[in-house]
Amino acid sequence: MDGRAWQLELALDGELRRRLDVQARSSGYLAGELHGWLQPLAAGLPLQLTLRATEFRPWTALPAGLSFPHIELQASGALLGASTVQGSATLAGRDRPVAVALRGRVGLQGAEVEQLRLQDAAGAPLQAAGTLDWRNGFAADLRLDGGALDWQQLWPLPALAAELRQVRGSWRYAAGAYQGDVDLQLRGPAGELQLRTPLHGEGARLALPGLQLLAGKGHAGGDLQLGFAAGVA
């Protein structure tokens, strides 16, 4: 994964007819431990598992603030039915950590994200919720709502001196196409700025029809087309 080796050691103990205790150790790409139990011959394949990992960086190209010093995930339910998932984690942040909390359900056909919450010590939380569906390809329907999270803690862009004050949005994806809307309130060197727009796209193309920018007593609007295959078009 990501050009890094990934080793996994697995140990099972118990009676196949009743319950197997699971112990696993992961190293390399993901350093962590998994423990719990499962009942492989029971209806639905009941299970209860806990994963703990440290110093996880999904892709080395990501900023250091998006690495996870700590992750803990717990799943309980049935592998062939639905399982409840709860988790907590810490994102390293640029100079202070950002707490992450997850609550939801996952099954063979999809997942429900009841709440995915990010919060740093100095700002308001950013929350996402929605559904994921992988029965026929992949589809997603997500909603975003949050306040003054310091996004520069996660993805520093010193040249962009804008503080997030509030964000609301939705995003839907299916069959390679996506659509949604976003309402952003920012604070920059020139004062308060609000951006509202619906959006839709496919692949590397993004359209912002009906884009509105409100800044103080001024405003601007129009349609914007973006392309990401070879930079911004």
mmCIF file of C-alpha atoms in Angstrom:
data_model
loop_
_atom_site.group_PDB
_atom_site.id
_atom_site.type_symbol
_atom_site.label_atom_id
_atom_site.label_comp_id
_atom_site.label_asym_id
_atom_site.label_seq_id
_atom_site.Cartn_x
_atom_site.Cartn_y
_atom_site.Cartn_z
ATOM 1 C CA MET A 1 0.000 0.000 0.000
ATOM 2 C CA ASP A 2 1.319 3.431 -0.982
ATOM 3 C CA GLY A 3 4.656 1.798 -1.819
ATOM 4 C CA ARG A 4 5.052 0.494 1.741
ATOM 5 C CA ALA A 5 5.172 -3.120 2.891
ATOM 6 C CA TRP A 6 2.279 -4.398 5.001
ATOM 7 C CA GLN A 7 2.646 -7.456 7.229
ATOM 8 C CA LEU A 8 -0.176 -9.128 9.130
ATOM 9 C CA GLU A 9 0.112 -11.862 11.780
ATOM 10 C CA LEU A 10 -3.136 -13.627 12.720
ATOM 11 C CA ALA A 11 -3.869 -16.042 15.568
ATOM 12 C CA LEU A 12 -7.177 -17.853 16.212
ATOM 13 C CA ASP A 13 -8.001 -19.761 19.375
ATOM 14 C CA GLY A 14 -11.125 -21.586 20.495
ATOM 15 C CA GLU A 15 -13.725 -23.998 19.191
ATOM 16 C CA LEU A 16 -14.978 -23.610 15.641
ATOM 17 C CA ARG A 17 -18.472 -24.733 16.658
ATOM 18 C CA ARG A 18 -18.743 -22.121 19.400
ATOM 19 C CA ARG A 19 -16.439 -19.119 19.321
ATOM 20 C CA LEU A 20 -13.011 -18.216 18.025
ATOM 21 C CA ASP A 21 -10.891 -15.585 19.752
ATOM 22 C CA VAL A 22 -9.033 -13.381 17.279
ATOM 23 C CA GLN A 23 -5.654 -11.753 17.803
ATOM 24 C CA ALA A 24 -3.886 -9.955 14.948
ATOM 25 C CA ARG A 25 -0.839 -7.732 14.695
ATOM 26 C CA SER A 26 -0.264 -5.400 11.756
ATOM 27 C CA SER A 27 3.024 -3.701 10.906
ATOM 28 C CA GLY A 28 4.479 -1.618 8.098
ATOM 29 C CA TYR A 29 1.808 0.431 6.331
ATOM 30 C CA LEU A 30 -0.474 0.157 9.376
ATOM 31 C CA ALA A 31 0.977 -0.413 12.839
ATOM 32 C CA GLY A 32 -1.687 -1.764 15.148
ATOM 33 C CA GLU A 33 -3.447 -4.632 16.874
ATOM 34 C CA LEU A 34 -6.840 -6.271 16.380
ATOM 35 C CA HIS A 35 -8.530 -8.408 19.002
ATOM 36 C CA GLY A 36 -11.986 -9.811 19.638
ATOM 37 C CA TRP A 37 -14.053 -12.852 18.759
ATOM 38 C CA LEU A 38 -16.315 -14.307 16.093
ATOM 39 C CA GLN A 39 -18.706 -17.248 15.772
ATOM 40 C CA PRO A 40 -18.076 -18.627 12.269
ATOM 41 C CA LEU A 41 -20.830 -21.273 12.322
ATOM 42 C CA ALA A 42 -23.581 -19.161 13.908
ATOM 43 C CA ALA A 43 -26.265 -17.468 11.804
ATOM 44 C CA GLY A 44 -25.006 -14.219 10.311
ATOM 45 C CA LEU A 45 -21.495 -14.784 11.700
ATOM 46 C CA PRO A 46 -21.639 -12.720 14.924
ATOM 47 C CA LEU A 47 -18.506 -10.824 15.875
ATOM 48 C CA GLN A 48 -17.007 -8.248 18.179
ATOM 49 C CA LEU A 49 -13.692 -6.677 17.196
ATOM 50 C CA THR A 50 -11.491 -3.805 18.377
ATOM 51 C CA LEU A 51 -8.718 -2.233 16.303
ATOM 52 C CA ARG A 52 -6.065 0.026 17.831
ATOM 53 C CA ALA A 53 -3.454 1.679 15.623
ATOM 54 C CA THR A 54 -0.782 4.340 16.049
ATOM 55 C CA GLU A 55 1.128 6.725 13.792
ATOM 56 C CA PHE A 56 -0.961 5.977 10.695
ATOM 57 C CA ARG A 57 -0.548 8.072 7.550
ATOM 58 C CA PRO A 58 -2.777 6.758 4.745
ATOM 59 C CA TRP A 59 -0.704 8.312 1.952
ATOM 60 C CA THR A 60 2.753 9.797 2.315
ATOM 61 C CA ALA A 61 1.791 12.643 -0.057
ATOM 62 C CA LEU A 62 -0.716 13.971 2.495
ATOM 63 C CA PRO A 63 0.292 16.826 4.820
ATOM 64 C CA ALA A 64 1.680 15.719 8.169
ATOM 65 C CA GLY A 65 -1.406 17.198 9.874
ATOM 66 C CA LEU A 66 -3.533 14.447 8.302
ATOM 67 C CA SER A 67 -1.625 11.626 9.995
ATOM 68 C CA PHE A 68 -3.223 9.726 12.879
ATOM 69 C CA PRO A 69 -1.166 9.386 16.081
ATOM 70 C CA HIS A 70 -4.007 7.283 17.515
ATOM 71 C CA ILE A 71 -6.981 5.303 16.137
ATOM 72 C CA GLU A 72 -9.452 3.038 17.939
ATOM 73 C CA LEU A 73 -12.376 1.334 16.168
ATOM 74 C CA GLN A 74 -14.925 -1.054 17.646
ATOM 75 C CA ALA A 75 -17.339 -3.209 15.641
ATOM 76 C CA SER A 76 -20.051 -5.482 17.002
ATOM 77 C CA GLY A 77 -22.861 -7.288 15.248
ATOM 78 C CA ALA A 78 -22.882 -9.793 12.387
ATOM 79 C CA LEU A 79 -20.566 -9.957 9.380
ATOM 80 C CA LEU A 80 -23.385 -11.189 7.114
ATOM 81 C CA GLY A 81 -25.910 -8.760 8.565
ATOM 82 C CA ALA A 82 -25.073 -5.383 10.042
ATOM 83 C CA SER A 83 -22.537 -4.229 12.576
ATOM 84 C CA THR A 84 -22.419 -1.160 14.774
ATOM 85 C CA VAL A 85 -19.167 0.757 14.420
ATOM 86 C CA GLN A 86 -17.815 3.318 16.864
ATOM 87 C CA GLY A 87 -14.443 4.939 16.767
ATOM 88 C CA SER A 88 -12.213 7.697 18.007
ATOM 89 C CA ALA A 89 -8.980 9.034 16.615
ATOM 90 C CA THR A 90 -6.617 11.955 16.741
ATOM 91 C CA LEU A 91 -5.311 13.829 13.725
ATOM 92 C CA ALA A 92 -1.872 15.311 14.334
ATOM 93 C CA GLY A 93 -2.715 18.803 13.074
ATOM 94 C CA ARG A 94 -0.145 21.428 12.166
ATOM 95 C CA ASP A 95 0.577 22.526 15.747
ATOM 96 C CA ARG A 96 -2.317 21.101 17.778
ATOM 97 C CA PRO A 97 -4.334 17.877 17.493
ATOM 98 C CA VAL A 98 -7.805 17.506 16.011
ATOM 99 C CA ALA A 99 -10.152 14.986 17.620
ATOM 100 C CA VAL A 100 -12.174 12.634 15.404
ATOM 101 C CA ALA A 101 -15.240 10.627 16.462
ATOM 102 C CA LEU A 102 -17.215 8.148 14.343
ATOM 103 C CA ARG A 103 -20.549 6.417 14.881
ATOM 104 C CA GLY A 104 -22.409 4.315 12.335
ATOM 105 C CA ARG A 105 -23.424 0.945 10.935
ATOM 106 C CA VAL A 106 -21.900 -1.181 8.184
ATOM 107 C CA GLY A 107 -23.130 -4.233 6.289
ATOM 108 C CA LEU A 108 -22.437 -6.191 3.131
ATOM 109 C CA GLN A 109 -24.403 -3.766 0.959
ATOM 110 C CA GLY A 110 -23.412 -0.433 2.419
ATOM 111 C CA ALA A 111 -22.886 1.746 5.449
ATOM 112 C CA GLU A 112 -24.662 4.472 7.369
ATOM 113 C CA VAL A 113 -22.507 7.232 8.814
ATOM 114 C CA GLU A 114 -24.597 8.525 11.689
ATOM 115 C CA GLN A 115 -21.916 11.018 12.682
ATOM 116 C CA LEU A 116 -18.338 11.784 11.712
ATOM 117 C CA ARG A 117 -17.119 14.650 13.887
ATOM 118 C CA LEU A 118 -13.890 16.673 13.784
ATOM 119 C CA GLN A 119 -12.996 19.233 16.437
ATOM 120 C CA ASP A 120 -9.832 21.020 17.433
ATOM 121 C CA ALA A 121 -9.199 22.634 20.798
ATOM 122 C CA ALA A 122 -9.831 26.162 19.547
ATOM 123 C CA GLY A 123 -12.786 25.817 17.176
ATOM 124 C CA ALA A 124 -16.318 24.587 16.627
ATOM 125 C CA PRO A 125 -16.937 21.035 15.376
ATOM 126 C CA LEU A 126 -17.274 19.963 11.755
ATOM 127 C CA GLN A 127 -19.760 17.127 11.285
ATOM 128 C CA ALA A 128 -20.660 14.823 8.398
ATOM 129 C CA ALA A 129 -23.399 12.203 8.072
ATOM 130 C CA GLY A 130 -24.875 10.140 5.281
ATOM 131 C CA THR A 131 -24.923 6.787 3.529
ATOM 132 C CA LEU A 132 -22.563 4.702 1.407
ATOM 133 C CA ASP A 133 -23.848 2.027 -0.973
ATOM 134 C CA TRP A 134 -21.722 -0.559 -2.813
ATOM 135 C CA ARG A 135 -24.414 -2.974 -4.046
ATOM 136 C CA ASN A 136 -24.004 -1.925 -7.687
ATOM 137 C CA GLY A 137 -20.775 0.019 -8.020
ATOM 138 C CA PHE A 138 -20.360 2.781 -5.455
ATOM 139 C CA ALA A 139 -22.784 5.517 -4.425
ATOM 140 C CA ALA A 140 -22.693 8.058 -1.620
ATOM 141 C CA ASP A 141 -25.004 10.666 -0.129
ATOM 142 C CA LEU A 142 -23.330 12.906 2.453
ATOM 143 C CA ARG A 143 -24.192 16.047 4.398
ATOM 144 C CA LEU A 144 -21.735 18.477 5.981
ATOM 145 C CA ASP A 145 -22.361 21.023 8.725
ATOM 146 C CA GLY A 146 -19.875 22.855 10.883
ATOM 147 C CA GLY A 147 -18.467 25.995 12.371
ATOM 148 C CA ALA A 148 -15.097 27.634 12.861
ATOM 149 C CA LEU A 149 -12.809 24.621 12.506
ATOM 150 C CA ASP A 150 -9.232 25.710 11.798
ATOM 151 C CA TRP A 151 -8.799 23.840 8.511
ATOM 152 C CA GLN A 152 -5.201 25.048 8.206
ATOM 153 C CA GLN A 153 -4.355 22.638 11.030
ATOM 154 C CA LEU A 154 -5.074 19.786 8.612
ATOM 155 C CA TRP A 155 -4.009 21.193 5.229
ATOM 156 C CA PRO A 156 -1.806 24.287 5.651
ATOM 157 C CA LEU A 157 -1.982 26.801 2.809
ATOM 158 C CA PRO A 158 -0.198 29.938 4.088
ATOM 159 C CA ALA A 159 -0.987 31.848 0.890
ATOM 160 C CA LEU A 160 -4.726 31.446 1.520
ATOM 161 C CA ALA A 161 -5.416 33.615 4.559
ATOM 162 C CA ALA A 162 -9.071 32.680 5.083
ATOM 163 C CA GLU A 163 -10.672 31.446 8.294
ATOM 164 C CA LEU A 164 -13.664 29.143 8.101
ATOM 165 C CA ARG A 165 -16.610 30.583 10.018
ATOM 166 C CA GLN A 166 -19.374 28.201 8.948
ATOM 167 C CA VAL A 167 -20.006 25.547 6.308
ATOM 168 C CA ARG A 168 -23.092 23.654 5.169
ATOM 169 C CA GLY A 169 -23.292 21.390 2.186
ATOM 170 C CA SER A 170 -24.379 18.158 0.606
ATOM 171 C CA TRP A 171 -22.709 15.800 -1.862
ATOM 172 C CA ARG A 172 -24.197 12.917 -3.825
ATOM 173 C CA TYR A 173 -22.234 10.519 -6.023
ATOM 174 C CA ALA A 174 -23.372 7.670 -8.263
ATOM 175 C CA ALA A 175 -22.282 6.119 -11.568
ATOM 176 C CA GLY A 176 -19.230 8.374 -11.882
ATOM 177 C CA ALA A 177 -21.177 11.631 -11.518
ATOM 178 C CA TYR A 178 -21.666 13.887 -8.510
ATOM 179 C CA GLN A 179 -23.817 16.821 -7.498
ATOM 180 C CA GLY A 180 -24.455 18.877 -4.427
ATOM 181 C CA ASP A 181 -24.380 22.348 -2.946
ATOM 182 C CA VAL A 182 -22.193 24.320 -0.575
ATOM 183 C CA ASP A 183 -22.601 27.418 1.600
ATOM 184 C CA LEU A 184 -19.320 28.751 3.006
ATOM 185 C CA GLN A 185 -18.793 31.691 5.354
ATOM 186 C CA LEU A 186 -15.178 32.828 5.568
ATOM 187 C CA ARG A 187 -13.181 35.633 7.132
ATOM 188 C CA GLY A 188 -10.164 36.985 5.268
ATOM 189 C CA PRO A 189 -7.923 40.072 5.242
ATOM 190 C CA ALA A 190 -10.707 42.034 3.511
ATOM 191 C CA GLY A 191 -13.400 40.967 5.963
ATOM 192 C CA GLU A 192 -16.342 38.587 5.817
ATOM 193 C CA LEU A 193 -16.962 36.542 2.657
ATOM 194 C CA GLN A 194 -19.811 34.191 1.810
ATOM 195 C CA LEU A 195 -19.792 31.702 -1.062
ATOM 196 C CA ARG A 196 -22.898 29.826 -2.165
ATOM 197 C CA THR A 197 -23.223 27.516 -5.120
ATOM 198 C CA PRO A 198 -24.755 24.329 -6.405
ATOM 199 C CA LEU A 199 -22.224 21.980 -7.989
ATOM 200 C CA HIS A 200 -22.154 19.024 -10.329
ATOM 201 C CA GLY A 201 -19.527 17.160 -12.271
ATOM 202 C CA GLU A 202 -18.162 13.965 -13.673
ATOM 203 C CA GLY A 203 -14.628 12.635 -13.475
ATOM 204 C CA ALA A 204 -12.181 15.549 -13.379
ATOM 205 C CA ARG A 205 -14.743 18.170 -14.455
ATOM 206 C CA LEU A 206 -16.566 20.360 -11.953
ATOM 207 C CA ALA A 207 -19.270 22.918 -12.708
ATOM 208 C CA LEU A 208 -20.434 25.630 -10.300
ATOM 209 C CA PRO A 209 -23.613 27.036 -11.875
ATOM 210 C CA GLY A 210 -25.170 29.940 -10.029
ATOM 211 C CA LEU A 211 -22.046 30.766 -8.016
ATOM 212 C CA GLN A 212 -22.618 33.700 -5.644
ATOM 213 C CA LEU A 213 -19.958 35.640 -3.740
ATOM 214 C CA LEU A 214 -21.026 38.113 -1.061
ATOM 215 C CA ALA A 215 -18.439 40.408 0.539
ATOM 216 C CA GLY A 216 -19.616 43.335 2.633
ATOM 217 C CA LYS A 217 -21.822 45.477 0.394
ATOM 218 C CA GLY A 218 -20.463 43.929 -2.781
ATOM 219 C CA HIS A 219 -21.473 40.781 -4.551
ATOM 220 C CA ALA A 220 -20.635 38.832 -7.694
ATOM 221 C CA GLY A 221 -22.127 35.839 -9.422
ATOM 222 C CA GLY A 222 -21.866 33.624 -12.449
ATOM 223 C CA ASP A 223 -21.069 30.148 -13.699
ATOM 224 C CA LEU A 224 -17.667 28.537 -13.227
ATOM 225 C CA GLN A 225 -16.195 25.468 -14.944
ATOM 226 C CA LEU A 226 -13.151 23.716 -13.457
ATOM 227 C CA GLY A 227 -10.982 20.874 -14.708
ATOM 228 C CA PHE A 228 -8.477 18.971 -12.593
ATOM 229 C CA ALA A 229 -6.882 16.537 -15.051
ATOM 230 C CA ALA A 230 -4.096 18.968 -15.976
ATOM 231 C CA GLY A 231 -4.516 21.743 -13.447
ATOM 232 C CA VAL A 232 -7.362 24.203 -13.189
ATOM 233 C CA ALA A 233 -9.062 25.103 -16.491
#
